[in-house]
Short mmCIF file of C-alpha atoms (C1' of nucleotides) in Angstrom, two decimals:
data_model
loop_
_atom_site.label_atom_id
_atom_site.label_comp_id
_atom_site.label_asym_id
_atom_site.label_seq_id
_atom_site.Cartn_x
_atom_site.Cartn_y
_atom_site.Cartn_z
CA UNK F 884 4.07 -3.00 -22.34
CA UNK F 885 3.35 -6.55 -23.34
CA UNK F 886 1.77 -8.36 -20.42
CA UNK F 887 3.62 -11.56 -21.35
CA UNK F 888 6.88 -9.71 -20.68
CA UNK F 889 5.73 -7.71 -17.67
CA UNK F 890 5.92 -8.77 -14.03
CA UNK F 891 2.34 -8.77 -12.79
CA UNK F 892 1.81 -11.38 -10.07
CA UNK F 893 -2.00 -11.36 -9.82
CA UNK F 894 -3.56 -13.21 -6.88
CA UNK F 895 -6.87 -14.94 -7.36
CA UNK F 896 -7.56 -15.28 -3.70
CA UNK F 897 -7.17 -12.59 -1.08
CA UNK F 898 -4.41 -13.07 1.49
CA UNK F 899 -6.06 -13.29 4.89
CA UNK F 900 -4.16 -10.44 6.53
CA UNK F 901 -5.75 -7.81 4.31
CA UNK F 902 -8.69 -6.14 6.01
CA UNK F 903 -9.53 -3.05 4.01
CA UNK F 904 -10.39 -2.95 0.34
CA UNK F 905 -7.35 -0.99 -0.84
CA UNK F 906 -4.98 -3.41 0.87
CA UNK F 907 -6.81 -6.42 -0.58
CA UNK F 908 -6.81 -4.99 -4.07
CA UNK F 909 -3.18 -3.89 -3.94
CA UNK F 910 -2.13 -7.40 -2.99
CA UNK F 911 -4.44 -9.06 -5.51
CA UNK F 912 -3.35 -6.75 -8.32
CA UNK F 913 0.32 -7.45 -7.60
CA UNK F 914 1.13 -3.85 -6.66
CA UNK F 915 2.94 -4.42 -3.38
CA UNK F 916 4.32 -7.22 -1.26
CA UNK F 917 4.66 -7.05 2.49
CA UNK F 918 8.22 -7.78 3.59
CA UNK F 919 7.75 -7.08 7.28
CA UNK F 920 5.12 -5.44 9.48
CA UNK F 921 4.43 -2.07 7.87
CA UNK F 922 7.21 -2.46 5.29
CA UNK F 923 6.41 -3.08 1.64
CA UNK F 924 8.17 -3.82 -1.60
CA UNK F 925 6.62 -1.92 -4.52
CA UNK F 926 6.08 -4.25 -7.43
CA UNK F 927 6.09 -2.86 -11.00
CA UNK F 928 2.38 -2.07 -11.23
CA UNK F 929 2.31 -0.33 -7.84
CA UNK F 930 5.46 1.57 -8.62
CA UNK F 931 3.99 2.96 -11.84
CA UNK F 932 1.09 4.45 -9.87
CA UNK F 933 3.39 5.77 -7.16
CA UNK F 934 5.51 7.51 -9.80
CA UNK F 935 2.46 9.08 -11.43
CA UNK F 936 1.35 10.49 -8.09
CA UNK F 937 4.85 11.73 -7.32
CA UNK F 938 5.00 13.52 -10.65
CA UNK F 939 1.73 15.38 -10.06
CA UNK F 940 2.91 16.37 -6.60
CA UNK F 941 6.23 17.55 -8.03
CA UNK F 942 4.64 19.59 -10.81
CA UNK F 943 2.34 21.39 -8.41
CA UNK F 944 5.10 22.05 -5.88
CA UNK F 945 7.24 23.52 -8.63
CA UNK F 946 4.34 25.59 -9.92
CA UNK F 947 3.88 27.11 -6.48
CA UNK F 948 7.55 28.07 -6.36
CA UNK F 949 8.98 25.28 -4.21
CA UNK F 950 12.40 23.92 -5.21
CA UNK F 951 13.27 20.24 -5.12
CA UNK F 952 16.34 18.78 -3.43
CA UNK F 953 16.98 15.40 -1.87
CA UNK F 954 18.05 14.78 1.72
CA UNK F 955 19.29 11.43 3.06
CA UNK F 956 17.15 8.88 4.89
CA UNK F 957 19.79 8.37 7.59
CA UNK F 958 20.42 11.31 9.87
CA UNK F 959 22.73 12.09 12.76
CA UNK F 960 21.38 12.10 16.32
CA UNK F 961 23.37 15.26 17.08
CA UNK F 962 21.19 17.26 14.71
CA UNK F 963 18.12 16.21 16.63
CA UNK F 964 19.70 17.02 19.96
CA UNK F 965 20.04 20.62 18.79
CA UNK F 966 16.32 21.01 18.32
CA UNK F 967 15.57 19.05 21.47
CA UNK F 968 13.55 16.45 19.62
CA UNK F 969 15.98 13.52 19.95
CA UNK F 970 14.50 12.65 23.31
CA UNK F 971 11.07 14.13 22.66
CA UNK F 972 10.28 12.09 19.57
CA UNK F 973 10.06 8.86 21.48
CA UNK F 974 9.93 5.30 20.27
CA UNK F 975 8.50 6.18 16.88
CA UNK F 976 12.00 7.12 15.84
CA UNK F 977 14.14 4.21 14.71
CA UNK F 978 17.54 4.73 16.33
CA UNK F 979 20.57 2.93 14.97
CA UNK F 980 24.32 2.88 15.52
CA UNK F 981 26.97 2.76 12.81
CA UNK F 982 30.22 0.74 13.04
CA UNK F 983 31.88 3.50 15.04
CA UNK F 984 29.02 3.44 17.52
CA UNK F 985 27.88 6.83 16.30
CA UNK F 986 24.23 7.41 17.03
CA UNK F 987 22.18 7.69 13.87
CA UNK F 988 18.50 7.51 13.07
CA UNK F 989 16.23 6.72 10.15
CA UNK F 990 14.52 10.03 9.43
CA UNK F 991 10.86 10.29 10.41
CA UNK F 992 10.81 13.88 9.06
CA UNK F 993 13.35 16.55 8.08
CA UNK F 994 12.79 19.86 9.88
CA UNK F 995 16.18 19.68 11.60
CA UNK F 996 18.12 18.76 8.52
CA UNK F 997 16.54 21.37 6.27
CA UNK F 998 17.13 24.01 8.94
CA UNK F 999 20.77 22.95 9.12
CA UNK F 1000 21.11 23.24 5.35
CA UNK F 1001 19.37 26.60 5.33
CA UNK F 1002 21.53 28.16 8.02
CA UNK F 1003 24.70 26.95 6.33
CA UNK F 1004 24.06 29.04 3.23
CA UNK F 1005 21.44 31.72 3.76
CA UNK F 1006 22.42 34.93 5.57
CA UNK F 1007 20.30 37.64 4.01
CA UNK F 1008 16.62 38.47 3.91
CA UNK F 1009 17.21 39.12 0.21
CA UNK F 1010 17.41 35.35 -0.35
CA UNK F 1011 13.89 34.93 1.03
CA UNK F 1012 11.27 33.67 0.60
CA UNK F 1013 12.58 30.17 0.08
CA UNK F 1014 10.68 26.89 -0.06
CA UNK F 1015 12.63 23.64 -0.38
CA UNK F 1016 11.11 20.20 -0.69
CA UNK F 1017 12.01 16.61 -1.32
CA UNK F 1018 10.23 13.33 -1.93
CA UNK F 1019 11.92 10.73 0.20
CA UNK F 1020 11.26 7.58 2.22
CA UNK F 1021 10.52 8.07 5.88
CA UNK F 1022 10.41 5.62 8.74
CA UNK F 1023 8.19 5.95 11.77
CA UNK F 1024 8.11 2.97 14.06
CA UNK F 1025 4.35 2.92 14.46
CA UNK F 1026 3.06 1.02 17.43
CA UNK F 1027 0.63 -0.77 15.23
CA UNK F 1028 1.07 -0.57 11.48
CA UNK F 1029 -2.03 -1.67 9.56
CA UNK F 1030 -4.16 -1.25 6.48
CA UNK F 1031 -1.29 -1.96 4.09
CA UNK F 1032 0.46 1.16 2.81
CA UNK F 1033 -2.22 3.33 4.40
CA UNK F 1034 -0.48 3.14 7.76
CA UNK F 1035 2.92 1.65 7.16
CA UNK F 1036 6.16 2.18 9.02
CA UNK F 1037 8.18 2.93 5.91
CA UNK F 1038 6.40 5.38 3.64
CA UNK F 1039 7.12 7.91 0.93
CA UNK F 1040 6.59 11.54 1.84
CA UNK F 1041 6.81 14.82 0.02
CA UNK F 1042 7.89 17.31 2.64
CA UNK F 1043 8.35 20.99 1.88
CA UNK F 1044 9.81 23.62 4.20
CA UNK F 1045 9.28 27.36 3.82
CA UNK F 1046 11.52 30.14 5.14
CA UNK F 1047 10.41 33.76 5.46
CA UNK F 1048 11.61 36.92 7.14
CA UNK F 1049 8.39 37.70 8.95
CA UNK F 1050 5.01 36.26 9.90
CA UNK F 1051 3.21 37.93 6.99
CA UNK F 1052 5.63 36.37 4.54
CA UNK F 1053 5.29 32.98 6.21
CA UNK F 1054 1.55 33.31 5.95
CA UNK F 1055 1.85 33.86 2.22
CA UNK F 1056 4.09 30.80 1.90
CA UNK F 1057 1.51 28.80 3.80
CA UNK F 1058 -1.26 30.01 1.53
CA UNK F 1059 0.73 29.10 -1.59
CA UNK F 1060 1.13 25.53 -0.38
CA UNK F 1061 -2.54 25.52 0.56
CA UNK F 1062 -3.41 26.36 -3.06
CA UNK F 1063 -0.87 23.86 -4.41
CA UNK F 1064 -2.43 21.10 -2.32
CA UNK F 1065 -5.93 21.88 -3.56
CA UNK F 1066 -4.63 21.57 -7.12
CA UNK F 1067 -2.58 18.45 -6.43
CA UNK F 1068 -5.47 16.42 -5.05
CA UNK F 1069 -7.94 17.72 -7.62
CA UNK F 1070 -5.64 16.54 -10.42
CA UNK F 1071 -5.87 13.04 -8.97
CA UNK F 1072 -9.64 13.21 -9.11
CA UNK F 1073 -9.93 13.59 -5.35
CA UNK F 1074 -12.06 16.02 -3.41
CA UNK F 1075 -9.72 17.03 -0.61
CA UNK F 1076 -11.22 19.24 2.04
CA UNK F 1077 -8.91 21.37 4.21
CA UNK F 1078 -9.76 21.06 7.87
CA UNK F 1079 -8.27 22.92 10.78
CA UNK F 1080 -5.98 20.54 12.63
CA UNK F 1081 -4.02 19.92 15.73
CA UNK F 1082 -0.33 20.63 15.28
CA UNK F 1083 0.83 17.60 17.24
CA UNK F 1084 4.54 16.99 17.83
CA UNK F 1085 5.58 19.29 14.97
CA UNK F 1086 4.35 22.27 16.94
CA UNK F 1087 3.10 25.67 15.85
CA UNK F 1088 -0.21 27.45 15.80
CA UNK F 1089 -1.66 27.17 12.30
CA UNK F 1090 -2.31 23.87 10.62
CA UNK F 1091 -4.66 22.20 8.18
CA UNK F 1092 -5.24 18.59 7.29
CA UNK F 1093 -6.43 17.74 3.79
CA UNK F 1094 -9.05 15.06 4.06
CA UNK F 1095 -10.62 13.07 1.26
CA UNK F 1096 -14.02 11.54 1.77
CA UNK F 1097 -14.14 7.76 1.53
CA UNK F 1098 -16.55 5.41 3.22
CA UNK F 1099 -13.67 3.32 4.56
CA UNK F 1100 -11.74 6.30 5.96
CA UNK F 1101 -10.10 6.09 9.34
CA UNK F 1102 -11.53 9.25 10.83
CA UNK F 1103 -14.96 10.75 11.14
CA UNK F 1104 -15.29 14.17 9.55
CA UNK F 1105 -17.89 16.92 9.43
CA UNK F 1106 -18.17 19.66 6.86
CA UNK F 1107 -20.38 22.09 4.99
CA UNK F 1108 -21.81 20.64 1.79
CA UNK F 1109 -20.42 23.59 -0.23
CA UNK F 1110 -17.01 21.92 -0.02
CA UNK F 1111 -18.16 19.20 -2.36
CA UNK F 1112 -18.44 21.69 -5.23
CA UNK F 1113 -15.75 24.27 -4.61
CA UNK F 1114 -13.79 25.18 -7.76
CA UNK F 1115 -10.13 24.17 -7.93
CA UNK F 1116 -7.71 27.12 -8.22
CA UNK F 1117 -6.54 27.46 -11.84
CA UNK F 1118 -2.98 26.59 -12.86
CA UNK F 1119 -2.21 30.24 -13.62
CA UNK F 1120 -3.47 31.65 -10.33
CA UNK F 1121 -1.23 34.46 -9.08
CA UNK F 1122 0.87 32.57 -6.55
CA UNK F 1123 3.01 35.64 -5.89
CA UNK F 1124 0.09 37.92 -5.13
CA UNK F 1125 -0.44 37.94 -1.37
CA UNK F 1126 -3.99 39.23 -1.58
CA UNK F 1127 -5.08 36.65 -4.13
CA UNK F 1128 -3.60 33.84 -2.04
CA UNK F 1129 -5.13 35.12 1.17
CA UNK F 1130 -8.47 35.48 -0.59
CA UNK F 1131 -8.31 31.90 -1.76
CA UNK F 1132 -7.42 30.69 1.72
CA UNK F 1133 -10.24 32.70 3.30
CA UNK F 1134 -12.75 31.39 0.79
CA UNK F 1135 -11.71 27.79 1.48
CA UNK F 1136 -11.69 28.08 5.25
CA UNK F 1137 -14.71 30.20 6.07
CA UNK F 1138 -17.15 27.30 6.16
CA UNK F 1139 -17.36 24.60 8.76
CA UNK F 1140 -15.01 21.63 8.34
CA UNK F 1141 -13.49 19.55 11.12
CA UNK F 1142 -12.26 16.10 12.00
CA UNK F 1143 -13.76 14.41 15.04
CA UNK F 1144 -10.88 15.62 17.28
CA UNK F 1145 -11.59 19.26 16.42
CA UNK F 1146 -15.35 18.86 16.02
CA UNK F 1147 -17.63 21.54 17.46
CA UNK F 1148 -21.07 19.98 17.51
CA UNK F 1149 -22.92 23.23 18.19
CA UNK F 1150 -21.28 25.03 15.27
CA UNK F 1151 -22.03 22.07 13.01
CA UNK F 1152 -25.63 21.85 14.14
CA UNK F 1153 -26.08 25.52 13.29
CA UNK F 1154 -25.91 24.51 9.62
CA UNK F 1155 -29.10 23.54 7.90
CA UNK F 1156 -29.88 19.87 7.48
CA UNK F 1157 -28.97 19.85 3.80
CA UNK F 1158 -25.67 21.64 4.44
CA UNK F 1159 -24.42 19.10 6.96
CA UNK F 1160 -22.08 16.47 5.58
CA UNK F 1161 -21.00 13.82 8.02
CA UNK F 1162 -18.69 11.22 6.53
CA UNK F 1163 -15.54 9.17 6.85
CA UNK F 1164 -12.25 10.63 5.69
CA UNK F 1165 -8.62 9.85 4.99
CA UNK F 1166 -5.86 12.35 5.72
CA UNK F 1167 -3.72 12.78 2.60
CA UNK F 1168 -1.89 15.99 3.42
CA UNK F 1169 -0.99 18.16 6.39
CA UNK F 1170 0.46 21.66 6.47
CA UNK F 1171 1.92 23.60 9.39
CA UNK F 1172 3.10 27.08 10.20
CA UNK F 1173 5.35 26.91 13.25
CA UNK F 1174 7.30 30.18 13.25
CA UNK F 1175 10.69 29.98 14.93
CA UNK F 1176 10.28 26.62 16.67
CA UNK F 1177 13.37 25.24 14.91
CA UNK F 1178 15.10 28.37 13.63
CA UNK F 1179 15.41 29.75 17.17
CA UNK F 1180 17.15 26.79 18.88
CA UNK F 1181 19.13 25.94 15.76
CA UNK F 1182 20.11 29.57 15.10
CA UNK F 1183 18.82 29.78 11.54
CA UNK F 1184 18.94 33.56 11.25
CA UNK F 1185 19.13 36.14 8.49
CA UNK F 1186 20.07 39.78 8.46
CA UNK F 1187 16.98 41.86 7.92
CA UNK F 1188 16.82 45.22 6.09
CA UNK F 1189 17.58 46.87 9.42
CA UNK F 1190 20.83 44.94 9.73
CA UNK F 1191 19.61 42.92 12.69
CA UNK F 1192 19.71 39.15 12.87
CA UNK F 1193 16.27 37.57 12.95
CA UNK F 1194 15.33 33.88 13.25
CA UNK F 1195 13.43 32.85 10.12
CA UNK F 1196 9.73 32.01 10.12
CA UNK F 1197 9.14 28.46 9.02
CA UNK F 1198 6.38 26.16 7.88
CA UNK F 1199 6.30 22.54 6.74
CA UNK F 1200 4.01 20.81 4.29
CA UNK F 1201 3.56 17.06 3.89
CA UNK F 1202 1.87 14.75 1.42
CA UNK F 1203 2.15 10.97 1.57
CA UNK F 1204 2.29 9.61 -2.00
CA UNK F 1205 2.42 6.01 -0.82
CA UNK F 1206 -0.65 6.50 1.34
CA UNK F 1207 -2.32 8.27 -1.59
CA UNK F 1208 -2.07 5.10 -3.66
CA UNK F 1209 -4.25 3.33 -1.09
CA UNK F 1210 -6.50 6.35 -0.57
CA UNK F 1211 -7.15 6.55 -4.29
CA UNK F 1212 -8.23 2.91 -4.34
CA UNK F 1213 -10.49 3.44 -1.33
CA UNK F 1214 -12.18 6.21 -3.29
CA UNK F 1215 -12.19 4.39 -6.66
CA UNK F 1216 -13.14 0.72 -6.80
CA UNK F 1217 -15.98 -1.71 -7.35
CA UNK F 1218 -16.54 -5.42 -6.83
CA UNK F 1219 -14.36 -6.32 -9.80
CA UNK F 1220 -11.35 -4.28 -8.70
CA UNK F 1221 -9.65 -0.92 -8.92
CA UNK F 1222 -10.87 1.97 -11.10
CA UNK F 1223 -7.94 4.35 -11.59
CA UNK F 1224 -8.50 8.01 -12.36
CA UNK F 1225 -6.75 8.59 -15.67
CA UNK F 1226 -4.10 10.92 -14.23
CA UNK F 1227 -2.62 8.26 -11.95
CA UNK F 1228 -3.43 5.06 -13.86
CA UNK F 1229 -0.48 2.67 -14.31
CA UNK F 1230 -1.59 2.25 -17.91
CA UNK F 1231 -4.15 4.28 -19.82
CA UNK F 1232 -5.32 1.51 -22.11
CA UNK F 1233 -5.57 -2.23 -21.67
CA UNK F 1234 -5.48 -3.96 -25.04
CA UNK F 1235 -6.93 -7.47 -24.89
CA UNK F 1236 -6.27 -9.97 -27.65
CA UNK F 1237 -9.09 -12.46 -27.13
CA UNK F 1238 -7.63 -15.11 -29.38
CA UNK F 1239 -3.87 -15.18 -29.38
CA UNK F 1240 -2.68 -17.26 -32.33
CA UNK F 1241 -5.47 -16.12 -34.62
CA UNK F 1242 -3.80 -14.32 -37.51
CA UNK F 1243 -6.44 -11.60 -37.74
CA UNK F 1244 -6.59 -10.68 -34.05
CA UNK F 1245 -2.81 -10.91 -33.68
CA UNK F 1246 -2.31 -8.54 -36.61
CA UNK F 1247 -5.00 -6.11 -35.47
CA UNK F 1248 -3.59 -6.01 -31.94
CA UNK F 1249 -0.01 -5.60 -33.11
CA UNK F 1250 -1.07 -2.68 -35.27
CA UNK F 1251 -3.14 -0.99 -32.55
CA UNK F 1252 -0.42 -1.54 -29.98
CA UNK F 1253 2.27 -0.02 -32.18
CA UNK F 1254 0.19 3.01 -33.14
CA UNK F 1255 -0.97 3.76 -29.58
CA UNK F 1256 2.55 3.40 -28.21
CA UNK F 1257 3.85 5.65 -30.95
CA UNK F 1258 1.32 8.25 -29.87
CA UNK F 1259 2.89 8.17 -26.42
CA UNK F 1260 0.03 6.34 -24.69
CA UNK F 1261 0.75 3.85 -21.91
CA UNK F 1262 -0.74 0.61 -23.22
CA UNK F 1263 -0.78 -2.73 -21.47
CA UNK F 1264 -1.15 -5.32 -24.23
CA UNK F 1265 -2.54 -8.60 -22.89
CA UNK F 1266 -0.92 -10.96 -25.37
CA UNK F 1267 -1.01 -13.96 -23.03
CA UNK F 1268 -2.48 -17.20 -24.28
CA UNK F 1269 -5.39 -17.02 -21.84
CA UNK F 1270 -9.11 -17.33 -22.20
CA UNK F 1271 -11.16 -14.14 -22.66
CA UNK F 1272 -12.69 -14.35 -19.19
CA UNK F 1273 -9.30 -14.34 -17.53
CA UNK F 1274 -8.25 -11.29 -19.53
CA UNK F 1275 -11.40 -9.34 -18.66
CA UNK F 1276 -10.98 -10.20 -15.01
CA UNK F 1277 -7.34 -9.12 -15.02
CA UNK F 1278 -7.99 -5.78 -16.72
CA UNK F 1279 -10.94 -5.06 -14.41
CA UNK F 1280 -8.86 -5.94 -11.35
CA UNK F 1281 -5.89 -3.72 -12.14
CA UNK F 1282 -8.23 -0.88 -13.04
CA UNK F 1283 -6.92 0.33 -16.38
CA UNK F 1284 -9.34 3.16 -17.37
CA UNK F 1285 -9.95 2.04 -20.96
CA UNK F 1286 -10.14 -1.49 -22.33
CA UNK F 1287 -9.73 -2.14 -26.03
CA UNK F 1288 -11.02 -5.61 -26.74
CA UNK F 1289 -10.06 -7.34 -29.96
CA UNK F 1290 -11.79 -10.60 -30.82
CA UNK F 1291 -12.60 -12.61 -33.94
CA UNK F 1292 -16.32 -11.80 -33.80
CA UNK F 1293 -15.97 -8.04 -33.86
CA UNK F 1294 -13.03 -8.12 -36.20
CA UNK F 1295 -15.11 -9.99 -38.81
CA UNK F 1296 -17.06 -6.73 -39.10
CA UNK F 1297 -13.97 -4.56 -38.84
CA UNK F 1298 -14.76 -3.54 -35.28
CA UNK F 1299 -13.14 -3.73 -31.87
CA UNK F 1300 -14.80 -2.95 -28.57
CA UNK F 1301 -13.83 -0.05 -26.32
CA UNK F 1302 -14.99 -0.31 -22.73
CA UNK F 1303 -14.85 2.37 -20.09
CA UNK F 1304 -13.82 0.75 -16.81
CA UNK F 1305 -15.62 3.30 -14.65
CA UNK F 1306 -18.96 3.53 -16.44
CA UNK F 1307 -18.94 0.11 -18.06
CA UNK F 1308 -20.04 1.79 -21.32
CA UNK F 1309 -19.07 -0.19 -24.40
CA UNK F 1310 -18.59 1.11 -27.91
CA UNK F 1311 -17.94 -0.70 -31.14
CA UNK F 1312 -15.29 1.15 -33.16
CA UNK F 1313 -13.00 0.49 -36.07
CA UNK F 1314 -9.26 0.38 -35.24
CA UNK F 1315 -8.79 3.77 -36.91
CA UNK F 1316 -11.54 5.25 -34.79
CA UNK F 1317 -9.83 3.88 -31.69
CA UNK F 1318 -6.62 5.66 -32.63
CA UNK F 1319 -8.50 8.90 -33.21
CA UNK F 1320 -10.35 8.53 -29.96
CA UNK F 1321 -7.22 8.32 -27.88
CA UNK F 1322 -4.88 10.57 -29.79
CA UNK F 1323 -7.22 13.45 -30.56
"C1'" C P 1153 2.28 -0.76 25.12
"C1'" G P 1154 -2.13 -3.75 27.24
"C1'" G P 1155 -5.63 -7.70 25.51
"C1'" G P 1156 -6.77 -11.71 22.00
"C1'" G P 1157 -5.51 -14.92 17.94
"C1'" U P 1158 -2.50 -17.44 14.52
"C1'" A P 1159 1.97 -19.94 12.13
"C1'" U P 1160 1.28 -26.77 7.58
"C1'" G P 1161 3.80 -26.17 -0.78
"C1'" G P 1162 3.11 -19.56 -4.16
"C1'" C P 1163 -2.34 -18.39 -2.05
"C1'" G P 1164 -6.63 -20.24 0.92
"C1'" C P 1165 -7.31 -24.23 4.29
"C1'" A P 1166 -7.84 -29.56 6.77
"C1'" G P 1167 -4.97 -32.72 9.89
"C1'" U P 1168 -3.12 -31.31 16.29
"C1'" C P 1169 -7.92 -32.92 21.13
"C1'" U P 1170 -6.83 -39.17 20.69
"C1'" G P 1171 1.58 -39.41 18.49
"C1'" G P 1172 2.70 -43.90 13.60
"C1'" U P 1173 6.29 -40.05 9.05
"C1'" A P 1174 1.32 -34.92 5.48
"C1'" G P 1175 -3.64 -33.97 2.54
"C1'" C P 1176 -7.54 -30.81 -0.20
"C1'" G P 1177 -8.92 -26.50 -3.46
"C1'" C P 1178 -6.66 -22.74 -6.37
"C1'" A P 1179 -2.03 -21.66 -8.76
"C1'" U P 1180 2.40 -24.04 -11.54
"C1'" C P 1181 4.40 -27.73 -15.46
"C1'" U P 1182 3.27 -31.49 -19.76
"C1'" G P 1183 -0.33 -33.34 -23.39
"C1'" C P 1184 -5.06 -33.23 -25.86
"C1'" U P 1185 -9.65 -30.69 -26.49
"C1'" U P 1186 -11.38 -25.73 -25.84
"C1'" U P 1187 -11.54 -19.95 -26.63
"C1'" G P 1188 -16.45 -12.84 -26.04
"C1'" G P 1189 -16.61 -12.81 -18.55
"C1'" G P 1190 -11.41 -16.40 -14.18
"C1'" A P 1191 -12.48 -23.84 -19.31
"C1'" G P 1192 -12.52 -29.63 -19.38
"C1'" C P 1193 -9.97 -34.25 -19.20
"C1'" A P 1194 -5.42 -36.98 -18.23
"C1'" G P 1195 -0.75 -36.83 -15.99
"C1'" A P 1196 3.42 -34.39 -13.12
"C1'" G P 1197 6.37 -31.40 -9.85
"C1'" G P 1198 6.66 -28.67 -5.37
"C1'" G P 1199 6.39 -28.83 1.92
"C1'" U P 1200 13.32 -28.86 7.22
"C1'" C P 1201 4.70 -28.61 9.27
"C1'" G P 1202 7.80 -20.67 12.26
"C1'" C P 1203 12.64 -21.50 15.33
"C1'" A P 1204 15.34 -23.96 19.42
"C1'" G P 1205 15.32 -27.48 23.13
"C1'" G P 1206 12.81 -31.70 25.57
"C1'" U P 1207 9.56 -36.38 26.23
"C1'" U P 1208 9.07 -40.93 23.21
"C1'" C P 1209 10.90 -46.77 19.63
"C1'" G P 1210 8.47 -42.79 16.82
"C1'" A P 1211 6.41 -35.69 17.12
"C1'" A P 1212 2.86 -31.26 12.46
"C1'" U P 1213 0.46 -33.57 16.84
"C1'" C P 1214 2.64 -33.78 23.78
"C1'" C P 1215 5.98 -30.28 27.13
"C1'" U P 1216 9.29 -25.73 27.71
"C1'" G P 1217 11.36 -21.32 25.77
"C1'" C P 1218 11.67 -17.90 21.75
"C1'" U P 1219 10.18 -15.41 17.17
"C1'" G P 1220 7.14 -13.69 13.11
"C1'" C P 1221 2.46 -12.10 11.59
"C1'" C P 1222 -2.78 -10.60 12.27
"C1'" C P 1223 -6.94 -8.47 15.04
"C1'" C P 1224 -9.16 -5.05 19.17
"C1'" G P 1225 -7.90 -0.57 22.11
"C1'" A P 1226 -4.67 4.24 23.35
"C1'" C P 1227 -1.04 7.27 19.17
"C1'" C P 1228 0.01 8.91 13.77
"C1'" A P 1229 1.89 11.31 6.50
#
RNA sequence: CGGGGUAUGGCGCAGUCUGGUAGCGCAUCUGCUUUGGGAGCAGAGGGUCGCAGGUUCGAAUCCUGCUGCCCCGACCA
């Protein structure tokens, strides 16, 4: 992408409403624009990151055996009356009426709808297990939206729903999502620690929150230091092997880890000084096993091997990709701006032409740009007629992991500079070496 | 939902107390000079002062009502 043809509305000053660093940087880098309290437009740069995150989430859901579909954002009130949550959900649910005065709502979550879809088609235990998910916009009318997309009213959520014949099967489904979540966050360069959680309004008796550590996190968390170095489950782990999955779950939950609401000070204090990690955290995922809470009232039943009808055992599993964008910035930034992990970066390379109009730099940049693009690398080519300082500041701000800097001085010796945004390390390489570096 | 604050050009702000027809920095546009860490000079454009009433010869400024947004607390992907 040529920057001169892109839409990147950078702000030099920080809008006053932005309190936390991720919100400030998202506004300054032209990633989002607030349209109303807790409602944001995603500008091109922000959208590229959101899509990268979505794709990682999708790949790991698919790997764990979940199947993608897409449910609507607008739902019927009748569906929610069946489960009893229409009244119970309260003011967080945005209720609307259509032209026929039919009561509708903007979905805050999809347990009812997925259960309705399930019961319409599935009759036999032979069709289980089943795990269906979608990535769709949700609306929860938060009392007090804040922190930009970290706590917004409209937000993107990946929600998966598992269906099993019995509790043991549901447990296995839960464990598979548990493993998928560990992989998902690890691929984004995040250390997400599963912590036992309250089930809240979703209900049920088994639940974990996935918390990433960040100094600006909303909640206080406590955990065993071993969690900082636990190995991520490999891509080819045996998702269908119940014992392997249970073993992984047990390994990841046997040590102390809790948010402040679930904190047990005496258990935590039993750890040695060096084992105690007390930090701030951001919730990026939440998984629940809730049995027949919805299948019972909504009559989602299957015929078991014994010929009897049984309500299915369900679980639900959520990740907020839009919140993750902010969480990733909270965990990856410095004074100059954002530092994207490579897997979610909007562009992999920022190519800066320090002297637009100079025949040599123009030609060198055009050549590098074409060859890197041809190799399938996302390159942002800063071909604007700006001074070098402005280009450095822009690339630092938007956090592109690698900067390739082409100026007359280096080019006179056949060299361009490659700078690593995270480490600040600079190398002087020939254009051919640059191509090899990034295409090898 | 309780408490507090705020609303003036794209962004950040002054002007409001004491009424006289709107200003500064950044950004934008034009020209010249510049060009390895957010350039300099000269010129230009852009604002129903949140909305609706009212007081007054005259309202950004005073009065009344409303709305948006932000912050602090209790709740949440």
